[in-house]
mmCIF file of C-alpha atoms in Angstrom:
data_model
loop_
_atom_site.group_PDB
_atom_site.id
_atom_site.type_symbol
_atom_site.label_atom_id
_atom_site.label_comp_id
_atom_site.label_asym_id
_atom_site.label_seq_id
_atom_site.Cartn_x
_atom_site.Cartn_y
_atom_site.Cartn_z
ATOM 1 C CA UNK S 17 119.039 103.607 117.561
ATOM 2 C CA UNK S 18 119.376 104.205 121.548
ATOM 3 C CA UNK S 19 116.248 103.732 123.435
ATOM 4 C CA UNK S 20 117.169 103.841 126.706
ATOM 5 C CA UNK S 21 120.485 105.381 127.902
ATOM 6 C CA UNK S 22 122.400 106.882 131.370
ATOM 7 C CA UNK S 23 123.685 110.438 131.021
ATOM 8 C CA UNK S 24 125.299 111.886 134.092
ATOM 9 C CA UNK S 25 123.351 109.440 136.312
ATOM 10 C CA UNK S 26 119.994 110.519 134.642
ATOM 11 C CA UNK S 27 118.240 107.897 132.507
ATOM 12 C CA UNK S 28 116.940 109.329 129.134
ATOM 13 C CA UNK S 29 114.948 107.801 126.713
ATOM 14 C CA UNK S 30 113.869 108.417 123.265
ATOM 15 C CA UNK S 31 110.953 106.192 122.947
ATOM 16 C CA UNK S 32 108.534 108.191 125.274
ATOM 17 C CA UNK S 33 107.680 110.466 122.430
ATOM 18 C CA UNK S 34 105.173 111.177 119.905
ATOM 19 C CA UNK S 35 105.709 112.099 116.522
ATOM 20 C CA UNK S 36 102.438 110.915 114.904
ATOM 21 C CA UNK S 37 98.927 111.782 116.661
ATOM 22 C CA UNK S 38 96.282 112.245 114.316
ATOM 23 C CA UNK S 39 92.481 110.208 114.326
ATOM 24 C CA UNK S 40 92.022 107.430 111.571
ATOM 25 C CA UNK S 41 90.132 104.614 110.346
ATOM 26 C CA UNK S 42 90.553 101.620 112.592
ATOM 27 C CA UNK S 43 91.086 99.054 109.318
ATOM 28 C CA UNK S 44 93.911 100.951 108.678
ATOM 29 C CA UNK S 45 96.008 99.032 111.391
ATOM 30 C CA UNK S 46 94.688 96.782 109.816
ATOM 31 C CA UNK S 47 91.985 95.542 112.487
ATOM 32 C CA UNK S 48 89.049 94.027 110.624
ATOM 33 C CA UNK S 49 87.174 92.468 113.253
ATOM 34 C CA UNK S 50 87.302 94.909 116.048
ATOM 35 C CA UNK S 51 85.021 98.025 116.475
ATOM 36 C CA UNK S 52 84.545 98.313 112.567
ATOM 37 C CA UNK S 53 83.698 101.787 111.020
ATOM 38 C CA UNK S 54 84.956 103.196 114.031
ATOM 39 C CA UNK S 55 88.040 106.117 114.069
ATOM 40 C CA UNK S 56 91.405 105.113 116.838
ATOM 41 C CA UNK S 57 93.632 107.999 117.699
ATOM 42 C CA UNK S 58 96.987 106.908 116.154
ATOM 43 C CA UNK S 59 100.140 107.270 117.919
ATOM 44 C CA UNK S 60 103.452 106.850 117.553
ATOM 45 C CA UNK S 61 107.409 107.421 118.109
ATOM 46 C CA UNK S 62 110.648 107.155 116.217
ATOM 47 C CA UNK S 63 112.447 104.234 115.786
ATOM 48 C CA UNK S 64 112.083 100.262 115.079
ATOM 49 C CA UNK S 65 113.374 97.370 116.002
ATOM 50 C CA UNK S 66 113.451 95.953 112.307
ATOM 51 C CA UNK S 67 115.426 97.500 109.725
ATOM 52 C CA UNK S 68 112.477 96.034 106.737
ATOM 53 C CA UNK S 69 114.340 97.490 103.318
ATOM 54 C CA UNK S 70 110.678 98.451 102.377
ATOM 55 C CA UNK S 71 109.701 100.257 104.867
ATOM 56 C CA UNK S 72 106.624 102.540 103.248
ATOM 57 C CA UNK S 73 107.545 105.242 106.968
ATOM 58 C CA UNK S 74 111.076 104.933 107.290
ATOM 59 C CA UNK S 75 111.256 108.101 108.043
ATOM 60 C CA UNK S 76 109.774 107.714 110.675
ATOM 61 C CA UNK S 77 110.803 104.024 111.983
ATOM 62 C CA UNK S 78 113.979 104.344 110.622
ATOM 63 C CA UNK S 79 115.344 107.015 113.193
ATOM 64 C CA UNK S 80 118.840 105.832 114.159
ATOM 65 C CA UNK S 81 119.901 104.095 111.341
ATOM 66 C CA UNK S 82 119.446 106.203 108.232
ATOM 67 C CA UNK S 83 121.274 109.700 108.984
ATOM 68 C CA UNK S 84 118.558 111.526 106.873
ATOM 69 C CA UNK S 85 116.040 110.280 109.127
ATOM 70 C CA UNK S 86 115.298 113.568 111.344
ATOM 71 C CA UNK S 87 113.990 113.443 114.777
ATOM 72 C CA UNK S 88 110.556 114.723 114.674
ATOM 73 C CA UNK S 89 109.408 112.907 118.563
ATOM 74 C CA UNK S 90 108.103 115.382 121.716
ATOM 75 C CA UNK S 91 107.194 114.521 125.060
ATOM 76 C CA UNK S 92 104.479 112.012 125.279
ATOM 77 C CA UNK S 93 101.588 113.638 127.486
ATOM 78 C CA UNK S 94 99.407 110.437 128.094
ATOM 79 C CA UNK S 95 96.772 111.915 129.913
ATOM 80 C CA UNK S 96 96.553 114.566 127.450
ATOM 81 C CA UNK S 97 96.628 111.627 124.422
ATOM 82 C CA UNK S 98 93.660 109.760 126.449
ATOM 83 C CA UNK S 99 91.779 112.830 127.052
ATOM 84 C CA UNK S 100 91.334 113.442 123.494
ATOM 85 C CA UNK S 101 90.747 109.653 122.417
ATOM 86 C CA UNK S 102 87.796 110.363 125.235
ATOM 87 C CA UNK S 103 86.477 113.343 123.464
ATOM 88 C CA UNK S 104 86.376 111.311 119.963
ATOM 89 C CA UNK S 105 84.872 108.301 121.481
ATOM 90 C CA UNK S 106 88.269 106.655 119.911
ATOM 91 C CA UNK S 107 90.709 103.602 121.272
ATOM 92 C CA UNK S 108 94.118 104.630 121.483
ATOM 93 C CA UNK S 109 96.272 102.410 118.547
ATOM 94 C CA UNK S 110 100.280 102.829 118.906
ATOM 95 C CA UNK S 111 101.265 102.011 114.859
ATOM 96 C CA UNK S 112 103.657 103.582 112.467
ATOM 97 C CA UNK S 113 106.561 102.679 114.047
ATOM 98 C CA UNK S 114 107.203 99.728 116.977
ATOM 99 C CA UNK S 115 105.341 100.171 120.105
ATOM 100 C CA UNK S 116 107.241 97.862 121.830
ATOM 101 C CA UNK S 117 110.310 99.866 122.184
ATOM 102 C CA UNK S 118 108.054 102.329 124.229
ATOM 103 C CA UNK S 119 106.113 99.986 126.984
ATOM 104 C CA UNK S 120 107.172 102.887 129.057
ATOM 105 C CA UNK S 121 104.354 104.554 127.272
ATOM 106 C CA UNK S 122 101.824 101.791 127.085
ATOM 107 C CA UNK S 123 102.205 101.299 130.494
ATOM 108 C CA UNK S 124 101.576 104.810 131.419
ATOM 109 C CA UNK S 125 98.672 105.301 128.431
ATOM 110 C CA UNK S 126 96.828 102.376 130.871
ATOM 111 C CA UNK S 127 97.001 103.842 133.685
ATOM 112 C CA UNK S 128 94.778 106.738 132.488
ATOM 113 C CA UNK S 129 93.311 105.084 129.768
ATOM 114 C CA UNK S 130 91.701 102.019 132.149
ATOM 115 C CA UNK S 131 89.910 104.627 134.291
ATOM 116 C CA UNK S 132 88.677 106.101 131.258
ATOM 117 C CA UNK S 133 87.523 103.117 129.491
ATOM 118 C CA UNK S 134 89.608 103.791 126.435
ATOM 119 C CA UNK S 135 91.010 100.718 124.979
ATOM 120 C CA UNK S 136 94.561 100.558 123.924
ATOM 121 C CA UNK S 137 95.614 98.487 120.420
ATOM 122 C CA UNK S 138 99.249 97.833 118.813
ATOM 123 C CA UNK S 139 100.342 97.552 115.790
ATOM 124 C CA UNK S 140 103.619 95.252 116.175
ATOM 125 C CA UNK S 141 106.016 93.571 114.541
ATOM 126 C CA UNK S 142 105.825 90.953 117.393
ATOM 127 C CA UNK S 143 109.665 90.891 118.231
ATOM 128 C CA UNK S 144 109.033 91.056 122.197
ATOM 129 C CA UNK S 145 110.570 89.095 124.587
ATOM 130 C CA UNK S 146 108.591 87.190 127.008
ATOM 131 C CA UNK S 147 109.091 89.521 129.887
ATOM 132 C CA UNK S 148 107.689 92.146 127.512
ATOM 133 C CA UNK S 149 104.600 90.405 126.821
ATOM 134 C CA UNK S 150 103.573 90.379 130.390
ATOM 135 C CA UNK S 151 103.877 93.907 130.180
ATOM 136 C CA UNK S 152 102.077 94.750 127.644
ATOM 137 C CA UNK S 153 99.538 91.682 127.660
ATOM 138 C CA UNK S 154 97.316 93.101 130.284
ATOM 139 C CA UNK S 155 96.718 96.450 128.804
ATOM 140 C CA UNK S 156 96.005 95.446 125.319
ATOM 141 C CA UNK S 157 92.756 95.033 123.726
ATOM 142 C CA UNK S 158 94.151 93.881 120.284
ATOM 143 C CA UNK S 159 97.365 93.834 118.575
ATOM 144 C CA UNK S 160 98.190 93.254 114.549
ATOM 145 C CA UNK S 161 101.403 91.761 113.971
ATOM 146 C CA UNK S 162 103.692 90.915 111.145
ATOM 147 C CA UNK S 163 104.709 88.051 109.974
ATOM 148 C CA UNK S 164 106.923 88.756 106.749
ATOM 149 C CA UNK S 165 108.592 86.095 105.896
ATOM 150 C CA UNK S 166 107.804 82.081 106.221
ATOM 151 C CA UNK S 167 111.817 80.981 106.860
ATOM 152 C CA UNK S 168 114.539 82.039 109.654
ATOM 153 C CA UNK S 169 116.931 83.168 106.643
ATOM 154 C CA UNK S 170 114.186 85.034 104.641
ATOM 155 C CA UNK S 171 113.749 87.406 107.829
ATOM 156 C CA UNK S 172 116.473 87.480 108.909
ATOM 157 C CA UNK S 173 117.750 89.491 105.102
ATOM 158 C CA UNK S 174 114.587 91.526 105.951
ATOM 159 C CA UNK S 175 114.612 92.460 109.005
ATOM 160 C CA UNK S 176 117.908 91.981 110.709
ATOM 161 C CA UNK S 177 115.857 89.909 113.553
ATOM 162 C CA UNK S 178 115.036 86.094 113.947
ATOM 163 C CA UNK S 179 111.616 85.043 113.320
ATOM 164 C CA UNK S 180 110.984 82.534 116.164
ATOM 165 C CA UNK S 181 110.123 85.663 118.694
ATOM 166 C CA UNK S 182 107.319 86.547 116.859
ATOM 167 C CA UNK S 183 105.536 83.841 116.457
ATOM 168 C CA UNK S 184 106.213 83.099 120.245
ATOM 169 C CA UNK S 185 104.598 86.599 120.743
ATOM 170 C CA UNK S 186 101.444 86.085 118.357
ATOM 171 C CA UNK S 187 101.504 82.184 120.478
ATOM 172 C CA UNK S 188 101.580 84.239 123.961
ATOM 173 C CA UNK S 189 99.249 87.106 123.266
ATOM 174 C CA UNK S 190 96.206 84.964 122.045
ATOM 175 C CA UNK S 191 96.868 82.367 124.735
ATOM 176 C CA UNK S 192 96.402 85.485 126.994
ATOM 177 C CA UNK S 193 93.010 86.660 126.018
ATOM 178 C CA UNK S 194 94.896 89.369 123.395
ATOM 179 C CA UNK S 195 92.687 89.776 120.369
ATOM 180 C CA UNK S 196 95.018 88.745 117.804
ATOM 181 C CA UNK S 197 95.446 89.379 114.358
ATOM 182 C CA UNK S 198 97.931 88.523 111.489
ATOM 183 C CA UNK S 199 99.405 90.416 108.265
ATOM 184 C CA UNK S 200 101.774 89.052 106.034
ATOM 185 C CA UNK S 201 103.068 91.814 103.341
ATOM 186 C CA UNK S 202 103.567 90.147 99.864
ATOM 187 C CA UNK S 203 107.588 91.174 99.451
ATOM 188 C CA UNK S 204 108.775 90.016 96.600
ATOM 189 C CA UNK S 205 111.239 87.150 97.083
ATOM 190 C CA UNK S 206 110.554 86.884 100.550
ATOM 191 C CA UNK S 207 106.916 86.118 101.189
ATOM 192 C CA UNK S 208 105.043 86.664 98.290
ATOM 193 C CA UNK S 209 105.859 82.872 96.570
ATOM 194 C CA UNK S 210 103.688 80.295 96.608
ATOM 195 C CA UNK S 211 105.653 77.810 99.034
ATOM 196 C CA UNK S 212 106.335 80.958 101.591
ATOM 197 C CA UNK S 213 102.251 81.708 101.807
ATOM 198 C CA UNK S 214 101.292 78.072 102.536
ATOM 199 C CA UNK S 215 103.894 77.730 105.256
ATOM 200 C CA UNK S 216 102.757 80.548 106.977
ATOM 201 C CA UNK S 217 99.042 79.716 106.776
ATOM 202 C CA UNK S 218 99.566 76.184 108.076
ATOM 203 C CA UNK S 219 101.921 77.889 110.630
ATOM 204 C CA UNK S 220 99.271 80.274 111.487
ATOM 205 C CA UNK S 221 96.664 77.349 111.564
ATOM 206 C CA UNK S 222 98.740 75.693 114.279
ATOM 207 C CA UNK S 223 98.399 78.259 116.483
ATOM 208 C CA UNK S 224 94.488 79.100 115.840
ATOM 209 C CA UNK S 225 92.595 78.875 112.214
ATOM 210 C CA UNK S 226 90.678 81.470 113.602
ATOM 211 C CA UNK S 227 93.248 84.350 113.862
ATOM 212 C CA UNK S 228 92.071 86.477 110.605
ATOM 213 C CA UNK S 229 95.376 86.715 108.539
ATOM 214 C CA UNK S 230 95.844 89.904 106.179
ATOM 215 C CA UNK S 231 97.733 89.136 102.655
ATOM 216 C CA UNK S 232 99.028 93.254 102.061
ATOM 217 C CA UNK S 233 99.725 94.650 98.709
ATOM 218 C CA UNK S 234 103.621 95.356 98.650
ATOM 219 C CA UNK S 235 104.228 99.188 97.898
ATOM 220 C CA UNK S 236 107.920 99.937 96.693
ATOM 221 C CA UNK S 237 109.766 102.613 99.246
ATOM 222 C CA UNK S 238 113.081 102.981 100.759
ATOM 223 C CA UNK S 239 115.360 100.756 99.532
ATOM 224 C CA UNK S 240 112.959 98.166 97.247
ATOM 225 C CA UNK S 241 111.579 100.625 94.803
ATOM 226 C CA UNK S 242 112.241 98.591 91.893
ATOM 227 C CA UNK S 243 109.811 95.660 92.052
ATOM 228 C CA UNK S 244 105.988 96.349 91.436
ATOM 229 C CA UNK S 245 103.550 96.575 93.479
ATOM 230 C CA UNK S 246 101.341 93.443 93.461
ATOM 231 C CA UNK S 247 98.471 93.638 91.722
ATOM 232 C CA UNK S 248 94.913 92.459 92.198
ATOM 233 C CA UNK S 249 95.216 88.990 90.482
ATOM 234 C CA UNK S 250 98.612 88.459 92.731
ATOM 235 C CA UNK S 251 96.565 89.186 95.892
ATOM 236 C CA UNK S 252 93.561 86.812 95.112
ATOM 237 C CA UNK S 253 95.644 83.958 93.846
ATOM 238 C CA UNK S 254 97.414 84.265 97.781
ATOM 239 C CA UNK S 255 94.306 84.398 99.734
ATOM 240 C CA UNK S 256 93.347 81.041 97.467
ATOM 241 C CA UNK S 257 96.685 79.442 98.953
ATOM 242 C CA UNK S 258 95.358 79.923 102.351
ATOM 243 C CA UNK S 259 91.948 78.777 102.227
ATOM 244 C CA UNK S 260 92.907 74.854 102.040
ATOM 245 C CA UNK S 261 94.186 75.656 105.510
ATOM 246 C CA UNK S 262 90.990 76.775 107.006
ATOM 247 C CA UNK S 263 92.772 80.323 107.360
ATOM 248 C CA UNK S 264 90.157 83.834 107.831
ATOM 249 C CA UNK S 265 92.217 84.920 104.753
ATOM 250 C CA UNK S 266 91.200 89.116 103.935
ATOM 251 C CA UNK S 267 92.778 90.878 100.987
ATOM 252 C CA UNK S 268 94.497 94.922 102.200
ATOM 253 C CA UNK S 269 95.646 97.427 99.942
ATOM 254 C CA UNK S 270 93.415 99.283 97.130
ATOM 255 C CA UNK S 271 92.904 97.232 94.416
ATOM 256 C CA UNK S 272 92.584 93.777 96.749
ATOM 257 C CA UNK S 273 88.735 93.724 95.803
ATOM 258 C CA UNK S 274 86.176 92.336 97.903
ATOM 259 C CA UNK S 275 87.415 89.025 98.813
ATOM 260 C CA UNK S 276 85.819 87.605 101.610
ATOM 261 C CA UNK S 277 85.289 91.174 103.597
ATOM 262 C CA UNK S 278 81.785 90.301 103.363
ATOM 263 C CA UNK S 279 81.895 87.001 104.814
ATOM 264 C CA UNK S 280 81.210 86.716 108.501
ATOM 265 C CA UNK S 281 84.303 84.891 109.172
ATOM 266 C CA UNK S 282 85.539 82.644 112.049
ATOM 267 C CA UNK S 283 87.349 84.678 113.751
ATOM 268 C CA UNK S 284 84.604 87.089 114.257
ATOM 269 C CA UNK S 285 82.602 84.442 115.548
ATOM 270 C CA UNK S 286 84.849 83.734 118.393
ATOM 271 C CA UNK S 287 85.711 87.658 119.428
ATOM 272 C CA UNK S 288 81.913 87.899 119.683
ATOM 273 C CA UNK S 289 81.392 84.720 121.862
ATOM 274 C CA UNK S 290 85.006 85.903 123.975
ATOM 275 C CA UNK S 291 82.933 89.261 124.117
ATOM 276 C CA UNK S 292 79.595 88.041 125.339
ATOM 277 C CA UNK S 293 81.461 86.104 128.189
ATOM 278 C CA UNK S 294 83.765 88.815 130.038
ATOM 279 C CA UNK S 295 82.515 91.012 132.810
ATOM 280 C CA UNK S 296 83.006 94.453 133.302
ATOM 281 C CA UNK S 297 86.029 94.903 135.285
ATOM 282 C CA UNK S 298 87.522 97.984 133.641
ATOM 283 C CA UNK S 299 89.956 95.914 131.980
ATOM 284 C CA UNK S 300 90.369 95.630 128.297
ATOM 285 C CA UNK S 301 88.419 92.293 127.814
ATOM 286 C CA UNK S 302 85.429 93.803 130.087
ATOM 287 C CA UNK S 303 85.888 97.113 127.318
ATOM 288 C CA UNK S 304 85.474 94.610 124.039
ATOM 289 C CA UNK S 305 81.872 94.973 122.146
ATOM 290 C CA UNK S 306 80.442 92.745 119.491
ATOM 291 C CA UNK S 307 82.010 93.511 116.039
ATOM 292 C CA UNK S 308 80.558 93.347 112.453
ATOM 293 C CA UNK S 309 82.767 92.801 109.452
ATOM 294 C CA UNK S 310 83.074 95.993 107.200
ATOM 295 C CA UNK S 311 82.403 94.949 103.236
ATOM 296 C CA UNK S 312 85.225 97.566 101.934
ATOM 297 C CA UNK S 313 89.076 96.716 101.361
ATOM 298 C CA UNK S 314 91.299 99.586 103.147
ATOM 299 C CA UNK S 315 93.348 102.024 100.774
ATOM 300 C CA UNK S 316 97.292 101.945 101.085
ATOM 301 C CA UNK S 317 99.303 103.995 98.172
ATOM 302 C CA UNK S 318 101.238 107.266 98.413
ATOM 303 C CA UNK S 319 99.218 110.898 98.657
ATOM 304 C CA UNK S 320 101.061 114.132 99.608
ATOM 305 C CA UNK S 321 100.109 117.410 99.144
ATOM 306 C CA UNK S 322 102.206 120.260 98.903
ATOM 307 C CA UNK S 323 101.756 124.057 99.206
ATOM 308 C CA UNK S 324 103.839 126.580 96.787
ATOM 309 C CA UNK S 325 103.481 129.326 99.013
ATOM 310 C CA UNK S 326 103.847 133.185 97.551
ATOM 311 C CA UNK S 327 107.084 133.776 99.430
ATOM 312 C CA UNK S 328 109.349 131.509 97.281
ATOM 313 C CA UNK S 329 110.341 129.964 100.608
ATOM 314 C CA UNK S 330 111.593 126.425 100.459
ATOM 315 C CA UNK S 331 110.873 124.009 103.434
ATOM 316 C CA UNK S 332 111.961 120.338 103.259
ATOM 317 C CA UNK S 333 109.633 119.592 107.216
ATOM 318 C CA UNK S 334 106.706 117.169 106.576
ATOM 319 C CA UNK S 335 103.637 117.210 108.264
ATOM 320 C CA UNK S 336 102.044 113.436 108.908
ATOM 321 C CA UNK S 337 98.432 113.671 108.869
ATOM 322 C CA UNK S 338 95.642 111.221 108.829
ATOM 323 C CA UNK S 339 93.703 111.544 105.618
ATOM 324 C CA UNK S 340 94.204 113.479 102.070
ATOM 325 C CA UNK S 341 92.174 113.067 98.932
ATOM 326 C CA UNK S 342 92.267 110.035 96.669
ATOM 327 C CA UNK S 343 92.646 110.610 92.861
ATOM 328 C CA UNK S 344 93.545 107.138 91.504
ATOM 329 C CA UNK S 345 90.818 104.755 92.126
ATOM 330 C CA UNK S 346 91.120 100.934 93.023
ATOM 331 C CA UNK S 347 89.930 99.705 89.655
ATOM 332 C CA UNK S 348 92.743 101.490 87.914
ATOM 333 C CA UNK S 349 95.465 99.052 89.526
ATOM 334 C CA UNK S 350 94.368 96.381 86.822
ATOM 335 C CA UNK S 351 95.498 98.485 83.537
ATOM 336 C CA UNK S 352 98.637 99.615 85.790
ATOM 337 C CA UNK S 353 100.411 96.480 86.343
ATOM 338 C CA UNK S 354 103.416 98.475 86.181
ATOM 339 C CA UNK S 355 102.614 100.679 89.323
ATOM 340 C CA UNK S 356 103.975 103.658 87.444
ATOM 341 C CA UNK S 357 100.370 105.751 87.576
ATOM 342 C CA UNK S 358 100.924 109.090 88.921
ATOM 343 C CA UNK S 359 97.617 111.903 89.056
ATOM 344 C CA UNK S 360 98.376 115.561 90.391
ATOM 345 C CA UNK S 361 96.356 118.086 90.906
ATOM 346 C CA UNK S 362 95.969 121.443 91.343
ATOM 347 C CA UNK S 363 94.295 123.939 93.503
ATOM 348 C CA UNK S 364 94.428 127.283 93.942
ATOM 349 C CA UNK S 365 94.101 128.552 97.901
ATOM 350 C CA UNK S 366 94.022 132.052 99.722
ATOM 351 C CA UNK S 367 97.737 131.339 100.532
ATOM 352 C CA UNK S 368 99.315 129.566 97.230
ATOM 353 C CA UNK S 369 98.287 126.445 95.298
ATOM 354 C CA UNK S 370 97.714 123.382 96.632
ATOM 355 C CA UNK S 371 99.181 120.505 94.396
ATOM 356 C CA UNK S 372 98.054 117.245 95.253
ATOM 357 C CA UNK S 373 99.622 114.014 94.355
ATOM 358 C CA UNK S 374 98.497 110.548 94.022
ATOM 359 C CA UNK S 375 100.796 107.563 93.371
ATOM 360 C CA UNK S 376 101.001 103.932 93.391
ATOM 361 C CA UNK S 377 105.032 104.168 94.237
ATOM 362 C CA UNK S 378 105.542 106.314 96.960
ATOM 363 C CA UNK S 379 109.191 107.173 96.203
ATOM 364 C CA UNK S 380 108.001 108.784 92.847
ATOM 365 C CA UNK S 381 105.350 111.513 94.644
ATOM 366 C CA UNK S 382 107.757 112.066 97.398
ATOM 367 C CA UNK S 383 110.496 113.065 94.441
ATOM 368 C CA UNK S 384 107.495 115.363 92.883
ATOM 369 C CA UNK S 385 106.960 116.817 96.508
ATOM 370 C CA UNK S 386 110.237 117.792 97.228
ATOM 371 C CA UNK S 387 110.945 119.821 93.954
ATOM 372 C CA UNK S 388 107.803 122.468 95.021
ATOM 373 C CA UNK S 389 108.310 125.083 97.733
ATOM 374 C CA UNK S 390 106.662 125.063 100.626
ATOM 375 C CA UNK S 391 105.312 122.458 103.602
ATOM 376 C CA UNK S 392 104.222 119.315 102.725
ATOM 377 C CA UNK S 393 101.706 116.757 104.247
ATOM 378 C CA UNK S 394 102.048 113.108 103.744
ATOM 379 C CA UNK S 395 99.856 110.550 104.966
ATOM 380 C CA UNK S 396 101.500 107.749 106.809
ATOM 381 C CA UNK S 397 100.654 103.763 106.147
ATOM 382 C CA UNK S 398 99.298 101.653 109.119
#
C-alpha cells in the first residue's frame, strides 16, 4: 500500500487515520507486566508493513494488497483520541495493524497526550529503521513486538521482510528505557518447532533474560486456514523449551492455562525497580507505576455477532468492537484438538435476532456471518 504520496504538490497520506477506536483489556496487546487489570483505548489504521499469510485482521492490515480489503480509515483527531483515553483513565495503545507506518500520528498523539499524562503503547512488528526509533522511542511507554520466526528465510516466506530489523528494534528500544516485551506466534512450520523456539529464546536471552516473551496460540485465518490451532499441550511443551534459557516465558491464547501468570517474574522485578527510580518529568518513564502480574491467560478465538434485521436488507460493512460474549470455554480446547468447535446462539431483540457466534477458526464464523442479513460486529485480535 501507499503511505505517503505527492498529489498536485500536496502531500497525502493514508496512515493518519483511524479505523479501530474502541477501550479494551490491556493483556490483550499482550502487555502482562504493565498497568495489569487496567482498560487502553485501542487505536489503529489500515495497512502493514508485513504481508503474515495468517493474519487473524487482514482486513484490516491488509489494506493495499488484498483488493477485497476495503478502506474503512477517517481522519485521526488526536486531541479528541487523548481526551477520551483521559475520561477512561486509559493509555492510548496503537495495535491491530502497524503503528509504525503512522509516526505521524504517534508523534502528534504525544504532543497532547504528554500534557495530559496519558501514556502511549505499540503494538509492533518491530520492522523500524533506526531513524524511526528515535522517533518513536521518546514517546513510548511500552511496546510488544513480534518475533515470528527464528531464521532470515523462515520470515522472510512470512512476512516478505528480513528479520535482522527487528531484533535491532527490540535491541534499541530496551537500550532506550522502552519497556519491552516479546511474542512469538506458534506458526506452524515457521516457529512453532522445537529448534525455532530455542533459538529465539537464547536470542532473546542475549539481549535481556528479563524481557517477558509471549508463546501465542496460532489461530488459522487468511490464507493458513488449514493447519490447527495449537492446543494446550503444544503451548506448555514451548514455554518448557524456554525455561533452560532463563526466559519470563507466559502462555496467550484461551486454552494456554495458567503457566507461570502467577509467578512474579523477572521482568516485573526490574519494571518495578526502573519505576521506583524515574522522576516525574511528564515523560513516559516519569508516567510508569508499579505493576502486579494478573493470574488469568488472555482469550484470542473468533466471536461475531450478527443482526437479521426485519427489513430483509443485506449489508456486507463490519463493525470492529472491543468485546462480545464468549460461548466456548478454555477447557473445551483439550477435547477439540481439531479446532473445528463452532457454538451459535440466538437472541431475539426489539429490532431482529441477534445470532452470536463463537469459533476456534475464525474463517469458519466469518463464512456463518456473512450468509445472515444485516450488520455485523467482529471483535478484532491484539
Amino acid at each position: 500500500m501507499w503511505v505517503r504520496r505527492n498529489r498536485g504538490g500536496g502531500l497525502e497520506t493514508a496512515a493518519f487515520t483511524v479505523a479501530v477506536s474502541h477501550l479494551d483489556a490491556i493483556e490483550r496487546k499482550p502487555l502482562y507486566h504493565v498497568r495489569p487489570d487496567e482498560r487502553v483505548l485501542t487505536v489503529a489504521g489500515p495497512g502493514c508493513t508485513f504481508r503474515c499469510n495468517y493474519c487473524v485482521n487482514h482486513r484490516l492490515s491488509q489494506y493495499g494488497r488484498v483488493l477485497t480489503a476495503p478502506w474503512t480509515g477517517s481522519p485521526a483527531d488526536p486531541a479528541a483520541l487523548v481526551a477520551r483515553a483521559v475520561e477512561a483513565d486509559a493509555p492510548v495503545g496503537l495495535s491491530c495493524a502497524e503503528p509504525s507506518l503512522a509516526l505521524e500520528l504517534t508523534v502528534a498523539l504525544a504532543d497532547h497526550a504528554g500534557p495530559a499524562r496519558v501514556p502511549l503503547l505499540w503494538k509492533s512488528n518491530g520492522f523500524l529503521t533506526p531513524a524511526a526509533v528515535a522517533v518513536a522511542a521518546p514517546r513510548l511507554e511500552a511496546v510488544n513486538i513480534d518475533v515470528k520466526a527464528a531464521t532470515e528465510p523462515a520470515h522472510q516466506r512470512l512476512t516478505g521482510a528480513p528479520l535482522a530489523p527487528v531484533w535491532d528494534t527490540i535491541e534499541a528500544l530496551h537500550a532506550a528505557g522502552v519497556w519491552v516485551e516479546v511474542s512469538t506466534p506458534l506458526i506452524p512450520g515457521v516457529s512453532a518447532e522445537p529448534d525455532a523456539l530455542a533459538a529465539i529464546a537464547r536470542r532473546l536471552t542475549a539481549v535481556d533474560a528479563d524481557i517477558p516473551w509471549h508463546l501465542v496460540r496460532f489461530t488459522p485465518d487468511f490464507r493458513m486456514r488449514r493447519p490447527s490451532p495449537t492446543s494446550p499441550a503444544e503451548l506448555r511443551h514451548a514455554a518448557r523449551l524456554g525455561n533452560p534459557c532463563g526466559t519470563a516465558v507466559r502462555l496467550c491464547g484461551k486454552g494456554a492455562g495458567r503457566g507461570r501468570s502467577g509467578d512474579t517474574l523477572p521482568g516485573l522485578r526490574r519494571y518495578a525497580d526502573r519505576a521506583r527510580s524515574v522522576g516525574d518529568d511528564g515523560g513516559a518513564a516519569g508516567r510508569r507505576r508499579l505493576p502486579t502480574v494478573r493470574a488469568t491467560s488472555s482469550g484470542a478465538m473468533a466471536r461475531g455477532r450478527n443482526t437479521m434485521i426485519d427489513n430483509g436488507s443485506r449489508s456486507d460493512a463490519v463493525e470492529f468492537v472491543d468485546a462480545l460474549p464468549d460461548l466456548i470455554n478454555a477447557a473445551e480446547y483439550d477435547d477439540h484438538p481439531d479446532g473445528r468447535l463452532v457454538r451459535v446462539e440466538l437472541r431475539v431483540t426489539s429490532s431482529g435476532v441477534d445470532v452470536l457466534g463463537d469459533a476456534f477458526r475464525p474463517a469458519v464464523m466469518e463464512a456463518l456471518l456473512r450468509e445472515l442479513a444485516g450488520p455485523t460486529q467482529q471483535m478484532l485480535c491484539g
